[in-house]
JSON list of C-alpha atoms and ligand atoms in Angstrom, two decimals:
[
{"chain": "A", "resi": 1, "resn": "UNK", "atom": "CA", "xyz": [-41.68, -26.46, 4.37]},
{"chain": "A", "resi": 2, "resn": "UNK", "atom": "CA", "xyz": [-40.25, -25.49, 0.98]},
{"chain": "A", "resi": 3, "resn": "UNK", "atom": "CA", "xyz": [-42.82, -27.79, -0.66]},
{"chain": "A", "resi": 4, "resn": "UNK", "atom": "CA", "xyz": [-45.75, -25.99, 0.98]},
{"chain": "A", "resi": 5, "resn": "UNK", "atom": "CA", "xyz": [-44.23, -22.59, 0.20]},
{"chain": "A", "resi": 6, "resn": "UNK", "atom": "CA", "xyz": [-43.92, -23.54, -3.50]},
{"chain": "A", "resi": 7, "resn": "UNK", "atom": "CA", "xyz": [-47.60, -24.57, -3.46]},
{"chain": "A", "resi": 8, "resn": "UNK", "atom": "CA", "xyz": [-48.70, -21.30, -1.85]},
{"chain": "A", "resi": 9, "resn": "UNK", "atom": "CA", "xyz": [-46.63, -19.22, -4.28]},
{"chain": "A", "resi": 10, "resn": "UNK", "atom": "CA", "xyz": [-48.10, -21.14, -7.24]},
{"chain": "A", "resi": 11, "resn": "UNK", "atom": "CA", "xyz": [-51.66, -20.48, -6.07]},
{"chain": "A", "resi": 12, "resn": "UNK", "atom": "CA", "xyz": [-50.97, -16.76, -5.52]},
{"chain": "A", "resi": 13, "resn": "UNK", "atom": "CA", "xyz": [-49.28, -16.38, -8.95]},
{"chain": "A", "resi": 14, "resn": "UNK", "atom": "CA", "xyz": [-52.19, -17.98, -10.78]},
{"chain": "A", "resi": 15, "resn": "UNK", "atom": "CA", "xyz": [-54.86, -16.07, -8.82]},
{"chain": "A", "resi": 16, "resn": "UNK", "atom": "CA", "xyz": [-53.19, -12.73, -9.59]},
{"chain": "A", "resi": 17, "resn": "UNK", "atom": "CA", "xyz": [-52.90, -13.62, -13.29]},
{"chain": "A", "resi": 18, "resn": "UNK", "atom": "CA", "xyz": [-56.59, -14.53, -13.54]},
{"chain": "A", "resi": 19, "resn": "UNK", "atom": "CA", "xyz": [-57.46, -11.11, -12.10]},
{"chain": "A", "resi": 20, "resn": "UNK", "atom": "CA", "xyz": [-54.98, -9.20, -14.32]},
{"chain": "A", "resi": 21, "resn": "UNK", "atom": "CA", "xyz": [-56.13, -11.09, -17.43]},
{"chain": "A", "resi": 22, "resn": "UNK", "atom": "CA", "xyz": [-59.82, -10.42, -16.69]},
{"chain": "A", "resi": 23, "resn": "UNK", "atom": "CA", "xyz": [-59.17, -6.69, -16.20]},
{"chain": "A", "resi": 24, "resn": "UNK", "atom": "CA", "xyz": [-57.35, -6.55, -19.55]},
{"chain": "A", "resi": 25, "resn": "UNK", "atom": "CA", "xyz": [-60.00, -8.45, -21.50]},
{"chain": "A", "resi": 26, "resn": "UNK", "atom": "CA", "xyz": [-62.98, -6.60, -19.99]},
{"chain": "A", "resi": 27, "resn": "UNK", "atom": "CA", "xyz": [-61.54, -3.10, -19.43]},
{"chain": "A", "resi": 28, "resn": "UNK", "atom": "CA", "xyz": [-58.12, -2.16, -20.85]},
{"chain": "A", "resi": 29, "resn": "UNK", "atom": "CA", "xyz": [-58.41, -4.21, -24.06]},
{"chain": "A", "resi": 30, "resn": "UNK", "atom": "CA", "xyz": [-62.23, -4.24, -24.34]},
{"chain": "A", "resi": 31, "resn": "UNK", "atom": "CA", "xyz": [-62.02, -2.72, -27.83]},
{"chain": "A", "resi": 32, "resn": "UNK", "atom": "CA", "xyz": [-60.10, -5.78, -29.07]},
{"chain": "A", "resi": 33, "resn": "UNK", "atom": "CA", "xyz": [-62.33, -8.19, -27.15]},
{"chain": "A", "resi": 34, "resn": "UNK", "atom": "CA", "xyz": [-65.22, -6.86, -29.24]},
{"chain": "A", "resi": 35, "resn": "UNK", "atom": "CA", "xyz": [-63.57, -5.68, -32.46]},
{"chain": "A", "resi": 36, "resn": "UNK", "atom": "CA", "xyz": [-60.19, -7.44, -32.60]},
{"chain": "A", "resi": 37, "resn": "UNK", "atom": "CA", "xyz": [-61.09, -8.89, -36.00]},
{"chain": "A", "resi": 38, "resn": "UNK", "atom": "CA", "xyz": [-60.54, -5.40, -37.47]},
{"chain": "A", "resi": 39, "resn": "UNK", "atom": "CA", "xyz": [-56.84, -5.90, -36.61]},
{"chain": "A", "resi": 40, "resn": "UNK", "atom": "CA", "xyz": [-56.51, -2.21, -35.91]},
{"chain": "A", "resi": 41, "resn": "UNK", "atom": "CA", "xyz": [-54.40, -0.45, -34.72]},
{"chain": "A", "resi": 42, "resn": "UNK", "atom": "CA", "xyz": [-51.07, -2.29, -34.72]},
{"chain": "A", "resi": 43, "resn": "UNK", "atom": "CA", "xyz": [-50.24, -3.80, -31.32]},
{"chain": "A", "resi": 44, "resn": "UNK", "atom": "CA", "xyz": [-47.01, -5.11, -29.76]},
{"chain": "A", "resi": 45, "resn": "UNK", "atom": "CA", "xyz": [-46.01, -8.36, -28.09]},
{"chain": "A", "resi": 46, "resn": "UNK", "atom": "CA", "xyz": [-42.71, -8.62, -26.24]},
{"chain": "A", "resi": 47, "resn": "UNK", "atom": "CA", "xyz": [-40.94, -11.94, -25.97]},
{"chain": "A", "resi": 48, "resn": "UNK", "atom": "CA", "xyz": [-37.74, -13.20, -24.36]},
{"chain": "A", "resi": 49, "resn": "UNK", "atom": "CA", "xyz": [-36.35, -16.66, -25.10]},
{"chain": "A", "resi": 50, "resn": "UNK", "atom": "CA", "xyz": [-34.17, -18.15, -22.36]},
{"chain": "A", "resi": 51, "resn": "UNK", "atom": "CA", "xyz": [-32.16, -21.25, -23.24]},
{"chain": "A", "resi": 52, "resn": "UNK", "atom": "CA", "xyz": [-31.35, -23.44, -20.26]},
{"chain": "A", "resi": 53, "resn": "UNK", "atom": "CA", "xyz": [-28.06, -25.28, -19.82]},
{"chain": "A", "resi": 54, "resn": "UNK", "atom": "CA", "xyz": [-27.84, -29.06, -19.45]},
{"chain": "A", "resi": 55, "resn": "UNK", "atom": "CA", "xyz": [-25.98, -30.67, -16.48]},
{"chain": "A", "resi": 56, "resn": "UNK", "atom": "CA", "xyz": [-22.71, -30.47, -18.52]},
{"chain": "A", "resi": 57, "resn": "UNK", "atom": "CA", "xyz": [-23.30, -26.68, -18.70]},
{"chain": "A", "resi": 58, "resn": "UNK", "atom": "CA", "xyz": [-23.97, -26.66, -22.45]},
{"chain": "A", "resi": 59, "resn": "UNK", "atom": "CA", "xyz": [-26.95, -24.70, -23.78]},
{"chain": "A", "resi": 60, "resn": "UNK", "atom": "CA", "xyz": [-29.66, -27.21, -24.83]},
{"chain": "A", "resi": 61, "resn": "UNK", "atom": "CA", "xyz": [-29.79, -25.46, -28.24]},
{"chain": "A", "resi": 62, "resn": "UNK", "atom": "CA", "xyz": [-27.74, -22.63, -29.72]},
{"chain": "A", "resi": 63, "resn": "UNK", "atom": "CA", "xyz": [-29.47, -19.22, -29.95]},
{"chain": "A", "resi": 64, "resn": "UNK", "atom": "CA", "xyz": [-29.17, -19.30, -33.78]},
{"chain": "A", "resi": 65, "resn": "UNK", "atom": "CA", "xyz": [-31.28, -22.46, -33.88]},
{"chain": "A", "resi": 66, "resn": "UNK", "atom": "CA", "xyz": [-34.30, -20.35, -32.87]},
{"chain": "A", "resi": 67, "resn": "UNK", "atom": "CA", "xyz": [-33.98, -17.90, -35.76]},
{"chain": "A", "resi": 68, "resn": "UNK", "atom": "CA", "xyz": [-36.46, -19.78, -37.99]},
{"chain": "A", "resi": 69, "resn": "UNK", "atom": "CA", "xyz": [-39.08, -19.94, -35.22]},
{"chain": "A", "resi": 70, "resn": "UNK", "atom": "CA", "xyz": [-38.67, -16.22, -34.42]},
{"chain": "A", "resi": 71, "resn": "UNK", "atom": "CA", "xyz": [-39.06, -15.20, -38.07]},
{"chain": "A", "resi": 72, "resn": "UNK", "atom": "CA", "xyz": [-42.12, -17.44, -38.40]},
{"chain": "A", "resi": 73, "resn": "UNK", "atom": "CA", "xyz": [-43.75, -15.94, -35.29]},
{"chain": "A", "resi": 74, "resn": "UNK", "atom": "CA", "xyz": [-42.94, -12.40, -36.45]},
{"chain": "A", "resi": 75, "resn": "UNK", "atom": "CA", "xyz": [-44.55, -12.83, -39.86]},
{"chain": "A", "resi": 76, "resn": "UNK", "atom": "CA", "xyz": [-47.50, -14.91, -38.61]},
{"chain": "A", "resi": 77, "resn": "UNK", "atom": "CA", "xyz": [-48.43, -12.44, -35.84]},
{"chain": "A", "resi": 78, "resn": "UNK", "atom": "CA", "xyz": [-48.05, -9.43, -38.13]},
{"chain": "A", "resi": 79, "resn": "UNK", "atom": "CA", "xyz": [-50.16, -11.02, -40.87]},
{"chain": "A", "resi": 80, "resn": "UNK", "atom": "CA", "xyz": [-52.84, -12.58, -38.64]},
{"chain": "A", "resi": 81, "resn": "UNK", "atom": "CA", "xyz": [-53.10, -10.16, -35.71]},
{"chain": "A", "resi": 82, "resn": "UNK", "atom": "CA", "xyz": [-51.38, -6.95, -36.91]},
{"chain": "A", "resi": 83, "resn": "UNK", "atom": "CA", "xyz": [-49.10, -7.44, -33.91]},
{"chain": "A", "resi": 84, "resn": "UNK", "atom": "CA", "xyz": [-45.38, -6.73, -33.94]},
{"chain": "A", "resi": 85, "resn": "UNK", "atom": "CA", "xyz": [-43.20, -9.26, -32.13]},
{"chain": "A", "resi": 86, "resn": "UNK", "atom": "CA", "xyz": [-40.41, -7.46, -30.26]},
{"chain": "A", "resi": 87, "resn": "UNK", "atom": "CA", "xyz": [-37.60, -8.51, -27.91]},
{"chain": "A", "resi": 88, "resn": "UNK", "atom": "CA", "xyz": [-38.56, -7.76, -24.29]},
{"chain": "A", "resi": 89, "resn": "UNK", "atom": "CA", "xyz": [-35.61, -5.37, -23.95]},
{"chain": "A", "resi": 90, "resn": "UNK", "atom": "CA", "xyz": [-35.42, -2.63, -26.58]},
{"chain": "A", "resi": 91, "resn": "UNK", "atom": "CA", "xyz": [-32.59, -3.05, -29.10]},
{"chain": "A", "resi": 92, "resn": "UNK", "atom": "CA", "xyz": [-31.58, -6.44, -27.76]},
{"chain": "A", "resi": 93, "resn": "UNK", "atom": "CA", "xyz": [-31.75, -10.00, -29.02]},
{"chain": "A", "resi": 94, "resn": "UNK", "atom": "CA", "xyz": [-34.80, -12.21, -28.51]},
{"chain": "A", "resi": 95, "resn": "UNK", "atom": "CA", "xyz": [-32.64, -15.09, -27.33]},
{"chain": "A", "resi": 96, "resn": "UNK", "atom": "CA", "xyz": [-30.13, -15.58, -24.54]},
{"chain": "A", "resi": 97, "resn": "UNK", "atom": "CA", "xyz": [-28.63, -18.45, -22.59]},
{"chain": "A", "resi": 98, "resn": "UNK", "atom": "CA", "xyz": [-29.72, -18.48, -18.95]},
{"chain": "A", "resi": 99, "resn": "UNK", "atom": "CA", "xyz": [-26.54, -18.71, -16.91]},
{"chain": "A", "resi": 100, "resn": "UNK", "atom": "CA", "xyz": [-28.28, -19.88, -13.74]},
{"chain": "A", "resi": 101, "resn": "UNK", "atom": "CA", "xyz": [-28.14, -23.64, -13.18]},
{"chain": "A", "resi": 102, "resn": "UNK", "atom": "CA", "xyz": [-31.56, -25.27, -13.66]},
{"chain": "A", "resi": 103, "resn": "UNK", "atom": "CA", "xyz": [-32.57, -28.20, -11.43]},
{"chain": "A", "resi": 104, "resn": "UNK", "atom": "CA", "xyz": [-33.39, -31.58, -13.00]},
{"chain": "A", "resi": 105, "resn": "UNK", "atom": "CA", "xyz": [-37.15, -31.04, -12.50]},
{"chain": "A", "resi": 106, "resn": "UNK", "atom": "CA", "xyz": [-36.92, -27.91, -14.68]},
{"chain": "A", "resi": 107, "resn": "UNK", "atom": "CA", "xyz": [-34.79, -29.46, -17.44]},
{"chain": "A", "resi": 108, "resn": "UNK", "atom": "CA", "xyz": [-37.23, -32.38, -17.79]},
{"chain": "A", "resi": 109, "resn": "UNK", "atom": "CA", "xyz": [-40.75, -31.02, -17.56]},
{"chain": "A", "resi": 110, "resn": "UNK", "atom": "CA", "xyz": [-44.17, -32.50, -18.16]},
{"chain": "A", "resi": 111, "resn": "UNK", "atom": "CA", "xyz": [-46.60, -31.48, -20.90]},
{"chain": "A", "resi": 112, "resn": "UNK", "atom": "CA", "xyz": [-50.34, -30.69, -20.66]},
{"chain": "A", "resi": 113, "resn": "UNK", "atom": "CA", "xyz": [-52.00, -31.29, -17.27]},
{"chain": "A", "resi": 114, "resn": "UNK", "atom": "CA", "xyz": [-48.71, -32.38, -15.67]},
{"chain": "A", "resi": 115, "resn": "UNK", "atom": "CA", "xyz": [-47.37, -28.88, -16.32]},
{"chain": "A", "resi": 116, "resn": "UNK", "atom": "CA", "xyz": [-50.19, -27.41, -14.24]},
{"chain": "A", "resi": 117, "resn": "UNK", "atom": "CA", "xyz": [-49.18, -29.50, -11.20]},
{"chain": "A", "resi": 118, "resn": "UNK", "atom": "CA", "xyz": [-45.57, -28.47, -11.73]},
{"chain": "A", "resi": 119, "resn": "UNK", "atom": "CA", "xyz": [-46.66, -24.85, -11.27]},
{"chain": "A", "resi": 120, "resn": "UNK", "atom": "CA", "xyz": [-47.00, -25.69, -7.57]},
{"chain": "A", "resi": 121, "resn": "UNK", "atom": "CA", "xyz": [-43.51, -27.20, -7.23]},
{"chain": "A", "resi": 122, "resn": "UNK", "atom": "CA", "xyz": [-39.87, -26.12, -7.50]},
{"chain": "A", "resi": 123, "resn": "UNK", "atom": "CA", "xyz": [-40.36, -26.06, -11.31]},
{"chain": "A", "resi": 124, "resn": "UNK", "atom": "CA", "xyz": [-43.01, -23.34, -11.20]},
{"chain": "A", "resi": 125, "resn": "UNK", "atom": "CA", "xyz": [-40.97, -21.34, -8.68]},
{"chain": "A", "resi": 126, "resn": "UNK", "atom": "CA", "xyz": [-37.87, -21.54, -10.91]},
{"chain": "A", "resi": 127, "resn": "UNK", "atom": "CA", "xyz": [-39.71, -20.33, -14.01]},
{"chain": "A", "resi": 128, "resn": "UNK", "atom": "CA", "xyz": [-41.43, -17.55, -12.04]},
{"chain": "A", "resi": 129, "resn": "UNK", "atom": "CA", "xyz": [-38.17, -16.24, -10.58]},
{"chain": "A", "resi": 130, "resn": "UNK", "atom": "CA", "xyz": [-36.41, -16.16, -13.99]},
{"chain": "A", "resi": 131, "resn": "UNK", "atom": "CA", "xyz": [-39.09, -14.44, -16.08]},
{"chain": "A", "resi": 132, "resn": "UNK", "atom": "CA", "xyz": [-38.13, -11.64, -18.46]},
{"chain": "A", "resi": 133, "resn": "UNK", "atom": "CA", "xyz": [-40.91, -9.62, -16.85]},
{"chain": "A", "resi": 134, "resn": "UNK", "atom": "CA", "xyz": [-44.25, -9.99, -15.11]},
{"chain": "A", "resi": 135, "resn": "UNK", "atom": "CA", "xyz": [-47.68, -9.97, -16.79]},
{"chain": "A", "resi": 136, "resn": "UNK", "atom": "CA", "xyz": [-46.76, -8.36, -20.14]},
{"chain": "A", "resi": 137, "resn": "UNK", "atom": "CA", "xyz": [-43.80, -10.10, -21.83]},
{"chain": "A", "resi": 138, "resn": "UNK", "atom": "CA", "xyz": [-43.97, -13.81, -22.65]},
{"chain": "A", "resi": 139, "resn": "UNK", "atom": "CA", "xyz": [-40.85, -15.75, -21.63]},
{"chain": "A", "resi": 140, "resn": "UNK", "atom": "CA", "xyz": [-40.10, -18.93, -23.62]},
{"chain": "A", "resi": 141, "resn": "UNK", "atom": "CA", "xyz": [-37.85, -21.34, -21.72]},
{"chain": "A", "resi": 142, "resn": "UNK", "atom": "CA", "xyz": [-36.01, -23.93, -23.81]},
{"chain": "A", "resi": 143, "resn": "UNK", "atom": "CA", "xyz": [-35.65, -27.05, -21.63]},
{"chain": "A", "resi": 144, "resn": "UNK", "atom": "CA", "xyz": [-33.98, -30.43, -22.31]},
{"chain": "A", "resi": 145, "resn": "UNK", "atom": "CA", "xyz": [-37.20, -32.38, -22.74]},
{"chain": "A", "resi": 146, "resn": "UNK", "atom": "CA", "xyz": [-40.95, -32.05, -22.34]},
{"chain": "A", "resi": 147, "resn": "UNK", "atom": "CA", "xyz": [-42.79, -35.31, -21.72]},
{"chain": "A", "resi": 148, "resn": "UNK", "atom": "CA", "xyz": [-44.88, -36.26, -24.83]},
{"chain": "A", "resi": 149, "resn": "UNK", "atom": "CA", "xyz": [-44.65, -32.76, -26.35]},
{"chain": "A", "resi": 150, "resn": "UNK", "atom": "CA", "xyz": [-42.31, -30.33, -28.10]},
{"chain": "A", "resi": 151, "resn": "UNK", "atom": "CA", "xyz": [-43.82, -27.28, -26.42]},
{"chain": "A", "resi": 152, "resn": "UNK", "atom": "CA", "xyz": [-46.18, -26.42, -23.59]},
{"chain": "A", "resi": 153, "resn": "UNK", "atom": "CA", "xyz": [-48.19, -23.45, -22.34]},
{"chain": "A", "resi": 154, "resn": "UNK", "atom": "CA", "xyz": [-50.62, -22.99, -19.47]},
{"chain": "A", "resi": 155, "resn": "UNK", "atom": "CA", "xyz": [-52.36, -20.21, -21.35]},
{"chain": "A", "resi": 156, "resn": "UNK", "atom": "CA", "xyz": [-53.03, -16.99, -19.44]},
{"chain": "A", "resi": 157, "resn": "UNK", "atom": "CA", "xyz": [-52.30, -18.71, -16.09]},
{"chain": "A", "resi": 158, "resn": "UNK", "atom": "CA", "xyz": [-48.56, -18.11, -16.45]},
{"chain": "A", "resi": 159, "resn": "UNK", "atom": "CA", "xyz": [-46.25, -15.59, -18.16]},
{"chain": "A", "resi": 160, "resn": "UNK", "atom": "CA", "xyz": [-44.12, -18.29, -19.80]},
{"chain": "A", "resi": 161, "resn": "UNK", "atom": "CA", "xyz": [-44.18, -21.14, -22.29]},
{"chain": "A", "resi": 162, "resn": "UNK", "atom": "CA", "xyz": [-41.73, -24.02, -22.67]},
{"chain": "A", "resi": 163, "resn": "UNK", "atom": "CA", "xyz": [-40.09, -25.58, -25.71]},
{"chain": "A", "resi": 164, "resn": "UNK", "atom": "CA", "xyz": [-37.79, -28.56, -25.97]},
{"chain": "A", "resi": 165, "resn": "UNK", "atom": "CA", "xyz": [-34.99, -28.68, -28.59]},
{"chain": "A", "resi": 166, "resn": "UNK", "atom": "CA", "xyz": [-37.37, -30.19, -31.21]},
{"chain": "A", "resi": 167, "resn": "UNK", "atom": "CA", "xyz": [-39.92, -27.45, -30.55]},
{"chain": "A", "resi": 168, "resn": "UNK", "atom": "CA", "xyz": [-37.26, -24.74, -30.62]},
{"chain": "A", "resi": 169, "resn": "UNK", "atom": "CA", "xyz": [-35.95, -25.85, -34.03]},
{"chain": "A", "resi": 170, "resn": "UNK", "atom": "CA", "xyz": [-39.42, -26.32, -35.52]},
{"chain": "A", "resi": 171, "resn": "UNK", "atom": "CA", "xyz": [-40.74, -23.29, -37.40]},
{"chain": "A", "resi": 172, "resn": "UNK", "atom": "CA", "xyz": [-44.25, -22.94, -35.96]},
{"chain": "A", "resi": 173, "resn": "UNK", "atom": "CA", "xyz": [-44.08, -24.30, -32.40]},
{"chain": "A", "resi": 174, "resn": "UNK", "atom": "CA", "xyz": [-42.91, -21.03, -30.78]},
{"chain": "A", "resi": 175, "resn": "UNK", "atom": "CA", "xyz": [-45.75, -19.07, -32.44]},
{"chain": "A", "resi": 176, "resn": "UNK", "atom": "CA", "xyz": [-48.23, -21.81, -31.46]},
{"chain": "A", "resi": 177, "resn": "UNK", "atom": "CA", "xyz": [-47.20, -21.77, -27.78]},
{"chain": "A", "resi": 178, "resn": "UNK", "atom": "CA", "xyz": [-47.24, -17.96, -27.58]},
{"chain": "A", "resi": 179, "resn": "UNK", "atom": "CA", "xyz": [-50.72, -18.06, -29.12]},
{"chain": "A", "resi": 180, "resn": "UNK", "atom": "CA", "xyz": [-51.76, -20.36, -26.25]},
{"chain": "A", "resi": 181, "resn": "UNK", "atom": "CA", "xyz": [-50.27, -17.86, -23.78]},
{"chain": "A", "resi": 182, "resn": "UNK", "atom": "CA", "xyz": [-52.48, -15.23, -25.42]},
{"chain": "A", "resi": 183, "resn": "UNK", "atom": "CA", "xyz": [-55.57, -17.29, -24.66]},
{"chain": "A", "resi": 184, "resn": "UNK", "atom": "CA", "xyz": [-56.07, -19.46, -27.76]},
{"chain": "A", "resi": 185, "resn": "UNK", "atom": "CA", "xyz": [-56.90, -23.16, -27.51]},
{"chain": "A", "resi": 186, "resn": "UNK", "atom": "CA", "xyz": [-56.53, -26.09, -29.93]},
{"chain": "A", "resi": 187, "resn": "UNK", "atom": "CA", "xyz": [-58.72, -26.25, -33.03]},
{"chain": "A", "resi": 188, "resn": "UNK", "atom": "CA", "xyz": [-59.49, -29.32, -35.16]},
{"chain": "A", "resi": 189, "resn": "UNK", "atom": "CA", "xyz": [-58.30, -27.66, -38.34]},
{"chain": "A", "resi": 190, "resn": "UNK", "atom": "CA", "xyz": [-54.94, -28.60, -39.79]},
{"chain": "A", "resi": 191, "resn": "UNK", "atom": "CA", "xyz": [-54.52, -25.29, -41.62]},
{"chain": "A", "resi": 192, "resn": "UNK", "atom": "CA", "xyz": [-54.88, -23.36, -38.34]},
{"chain": "A", "resi": 193, "resn": "UNK", "atom": "CA", "xyz": [-52.01, -22.13, -36.16]},
{"chain": "A", "resi": 194, "resn": "UNK", "atom": "CA", "xyz": [-53.78, -23.84, -33.23]},
{"chain": "A", "resi": 195, "resn": "UNK", "atom": "CA", "xyz": [-53.64, -27.34, -34.77]},
{"chain": "A", "resi": 196, "resn": "UNK", "atom": "CA", "xyz": [-52.03, -29.60, -32.17]},
{"chain": "A", "resi": 197, "resn": "UNK", "atom": "CA", "xyz": [-49.03, -30.98, -34.09]},
{"chain": "A", "resi": 198, "resn": "UNK", "atom": "CA", "xyz": [-46.22, -29.28, -35.99]},
{"chain": "A", "resi": 199, "resn": "UNK", "atom": "CA", "xyz": [-47.70, -30.07, -39.45]},
{"chain": "A", "resi": 200, "resn": "UNK", "atom": "CA", "xyz": [-50.05, -27.12, -38.80]},
{"chain": "A", "resi": 201, "resn": "UNK", "atom": "CA", "xyz": [-50.70, -24.17, -41.10]},
{"chain": "A", "resi": 202, "resn": "UNK", "atom": "CA", "xyz": [-50.68, -20.58, -39.90]},
{"chain": "A", "resi": 203, "resn": "UNK", "atom": "CA", "xyz": [-54.23, -19.47, -40.64]},
{"chain": "A", "resi": 204, "resn": "UNK", "atom": "CA", "xyz": [-56.49, -18.05, -37.93]},
{"chain": "A", "resi": 205, "resn": "UNK", "atom": "CA", "xyz": [-60.24, -17.41, -37.66]},
{"chain": "A", "resi": 206, "resn": "UNK", "atom": "CA", "xyz": [-61.71, -13.93, -37.06]},
{"chain": "A", "resi": 207, "resn": "UNK", "atom": "CA", "xyz": [-62.67, -14.64, -33.45]},
{"chain": "A", "resi": 208, "resn": "UNK", "atom": "CA", "xyz": [-59.15, -15.87, -32.70]},
{"chain": "A", "resi": 209, "resn": "UNK", "atom": "CA", "xyz": [-57.99, -12.32, -33.51]},
{"chain": "A", "resi": 210, "resn": "UNK", "atom": "CA", "xyz": [-60.33, -10.93, -30.84]},
{"chain": "A", "resi": 211, "resn": "UNK", "atom": "CA", "xyz": [-58.97, -13.33, -28.22]},
{"chain": "A", "resi": 212, "resn": "UNK", "atom": "CA", "xyz": [-55.30, -12.89, -29.15]},
{"chain": "A", "resi": 213, "resn": "UNK", "atom": "CA", "xyz": [-55.38, -9.09, -29.37]},
{"chain": "A", "resi": 214, "resn": "UNK", "atom": "CA", "xyz": [-57.24, -8.64, -26.06]},
{"chain": "A", "resi": 215, "resn": "UNK", "atom": "CA", "xyz": [-54.65, -10.70, -24.14]},
{"chain": "A", "resi": 216, "resn": "UNK", "atom": "CA", "xyz": [-52.63, -8.85, -21.48]},
{"chain": "A", "resi": 217, "resn": "UNK", "atom": "CA", "xyz": [-49.47, -9.76, -23.43]},
{"chain": "A", "resi": 218, "resn": "UNK", "atom": "CA", "xyz": [-50.58, -7.80, -26.51]},
{"chain": "A", "resi": 219, "resn": "UNK", "atom": "CA", "xyz": [-50.15, -4.10, -25.80]},
{"chain": "A", "resi": 220, "resn": "UNK", "atom": "CA", "xyz": [-50.58, -0.69, -27.44]},
{"chain": "A", "resi": 221, "resn": "UNK", "atom": "CA", "xyz": [-47.24, 0.52, -26.05]},
{"chain": "B", "resi": 301, "resn": "ZN", "atom": "ZN1", "xyz": [-50.79, -26.62, -28.39]}
]
């Protein structure tokens, strides 16, 4: 019964997000959908980073180990998208350790298409019930391991991304995964922020600005 309920909740969550995202891109943020390459005016993107604890109740990384990634995302988003990265709660830290015990399926998640199936299981339900907020902020969960990846995002279908300890300590992976959450996909250009592996640069193309800035996560307020 719980299995079916997790599947139903996953379908409802994704359906609502497709509707909310479409309304933002075609109505609320239509100016950026068309003219985002102007990078005007400055927009805001709120992020919370929740570090999970391993079965021995130790955080999988220390909050300070994310400082490099946060600074990288701040400067990359300001430079490329004129978007200010802010903690989801005013005057608070970006990073905190989630005190709630995470099940095994959440600590060891799957990358790429496997992550989509996990949306319809206990894993998706856990992430959904521990978000920093619905629709607008992006929550980054730091898990123990992601199969064949250092980070993962289901794009606009969810309000969260995942990082493993390697991804959390790497400079550009957090920015890359948040960019996925804001609708961007991989590009075959090593100098681009959307290059698949961590030897990427942080350049973006003009049309990537339109897509990023018209995301529901990127707000005027
Ligand atoms: Zn990627």
